[in-house]
């Protein structure tokens, strides 16, 4: 399995987490109880699951953690939408964070697809 520090998606997830955290530091989103904590947790979970999965030693375990990370990316986008509509996160900050979350989610989906295809190819070669 790859070293997570060599994965572009890990870098993107770390950047997303940083931008979300900074956006919430400069804007009061406490109008919706717990939303700030949920958003920070969801954004941070993407990089954490990517790193943990990379260290698991098997493609199946790595894929499982990448799928969890993808779920966290989707959760982050949902919380961002709520922060914009219910907690008055400014539109500029919302679009900055959401675009990074979308790119990260697409990178995760692409990596998942590539690993699944590689694993299927290996299985076909074994059985041939």
Coordinates of C-alpha atoms in Angstrom, one line a residue:
X1 CA 0.0 0.0 0.0
X2 CA 1.2 3.5 -0.7
X3 CA 2.5 5.9 1.9
X4 CA -0.3 8.4 2.5
X5 CA 2.2 11.3 2.3
X6 CA 2.6 10.4 -1.4
X7 CA -1.1 10.6 -2.2
X8 CA -2.4 13.8 -3.7
X9 CA -5.8 13.1 -2.2
X10 CA -4.3 13.2 1.2
X11 CA -2.8 16.6 0.5
X12 CA -6.2 17.8 -0.8
X13 CA -7.9 16.5 2.3
X14 CA -5.5 18.3 4.6
X15 CA -5.9 21.5 2.7
X16 CA -9.7 21.1 2.9
X17 CA -9.5 20.6 6.6
X18 CA -7.3 23.7 7.0
X19 CA -9.6 25.9 4.9
X20 CA -12.7 24.8 6.7
X21 CA -11.1 25.4 10.1
X22 CA -9.9 28.9 9.0
X23 CA -13.3 29.8 7.6
X24 CA -15.1 28.8 10.8
X25 CA -12.5 30.7 12.9
X26 CA -13.3 34.0 11.1
X27 CA -17.1 33.6 11.0
X28 CA -19.5 32.9 13.8
X29 CA -21.5 29.8 12.9
X30 CA -22.6 29.0 16.5
X31 CA -26.2 29.8 15.6
X32 CA -26.7 26.1 14.9
X33 CA -25.5 24.1 18.0
X34 CA -22.9 21.5 17.2
X35 CA -22.5 22.4 13.5
X36 CA -19.0 23.8 13.8
X37 CA -17.7 20.7 15.6
X38 CA -19.5 18.4 13.2
X39 CA -18.0 20.2 10.2
X40 CA -14.5 20.3 11.6
X41 CA -14.7 16.6 12.5
X42 CA -16.1 15.5 9.1
X43 CA -13.4 17.5 7.2
X44 CA -10.6 16.1 9.4
X45 CA -11.9 12.6 9.0
X46 CA -11.1 12.5 5.3
X47 CA -7.3 12.8 5.7
X48 CA -7.3 10.6 8.8
X49 CA -9.1 7.8 7.1
X50 CA -6.9 8.0 4.0
X51 CA -3.8 7.8 6.2
X52 CA -5.2 5.0 8.3
X53 CA -6.3 3.0 5.2
X54 CA -2.9 3.4 3.5
X55 CA -1.3 1.9 6.6
X56 CA -3.5 -1.2 6.8
X57 CA -1.5 -3.3 4.4
X58 CA -4.2 -4.7 2.1
X59 CA -6.1 -3.3 -0.8
X60 CA -9.4 -4.3 0.7
X61 CA -8.7 -2.5 3.9
X62 CA -7.4 0.5 2.1
X63 CA -10.6 0.6 -0.1
X64 CA -12.8 0.4 3.0
X65 CA -11.1 3.4 4.5
X66 CA -11.2 5.4 1.3
X67 CA -14.9 4.7 1.1
X68 CA -15.3 6.0 4.6
X69 CA -13.3 9.1 3.6
X70 CA -15.6 9.6 0.6
X71 CA -18.5 9.5 3.0
X72 CA -16.9 12.1 5.2
X73 CA -16.3 14.3 2.1
X74 CA -20.0 14.1 1.3
X75 CA -20.8 14.8 5.0
X76 CA -18.6 17.8 4.9
X77 CA -20.4 19.2 1.9
X78 CA -23.7 18.7 3.6
X79 CA -22.6 20.5 6.8
X80 CA -21.2 23.3 4.6
X81 CA -24.6 23.7 3.0
X82 CA -26.2 23.9 6.4
X83 CA -23.6 26.4 7.6
X84 CA -24.3 28.6 4.6
X85 CA -28.1 28.5 4.9
X86 CA -28.7 28.1 8.7
X87 CA -25.6 29.6 10.3
X88 CA -24.8 32.3 7.8
X89 CA -21.4 31.2 6.6
X90 CA -20.6 33.8 3.9
X91 CA -21.1 32.7 0.3
X92 CA -17.4 33.3 -0.6
X93 CA -16.2 31.0 2.3
X94 CA -18.9 28.4 1.5
X95 CA -17.8 28.1 -2.2
X96 CA -14.1 28.0 -1.3
X97 CA -14.7 25.2 1.1
X98 CA -17.3 23.3 -1.0
X99 CA -15.2 23.4 -4.1
X100 CA -12.2 21.9 -2.2
X101 CA -14.6 19.3 -0.7
X102 CA -15.9 18.4 -4.2
X103 CA -12.4 18.1 -5.7
X104 CA -11.3 15.9 -2.8
X105 CA -14.4 13.7 -3.2
X106 CA -13.8 13.3 -6.9
X107 CA -10.1 12.4 -6.2
X108 CA -11.2 9.8 -3.7
X109 CA -13.8 8.3 -6.1
X110 CA -11.1 8.2 -8.8
X111 CA -8.6 6.5 -6.5
X112 CA -11.2 4.0 -5.4
X113 CA -12.1 3.2 -9.0
X114 CA -8.4 2.7 -9.9
X115 CA -7.7 0.4 -7.0
X116 CA -10.9 -1.7 -7.8
X117 CA -9.8 -2.0 -11.4
X118 CA -6.3 -3.0 -10.4
X119 CA -7.6 -5.6 -8.0
X120 CA -10.0 -7.0 -10.6
X121 CA -7.1 -7.2 -13.1
X122 CA -5.0 -9.1 -10.5
X123 CA -7.8 -11.5 -9.8
X124 CA -8.3 -12.2 -13.5
X125 CA -4.6 -12.8 -14.0
X126 CA -4.6 -15.3 -11.1
X127 CA -7.5 -17.2 -12.4
X128 CA -6.2 -17.4 -16.0

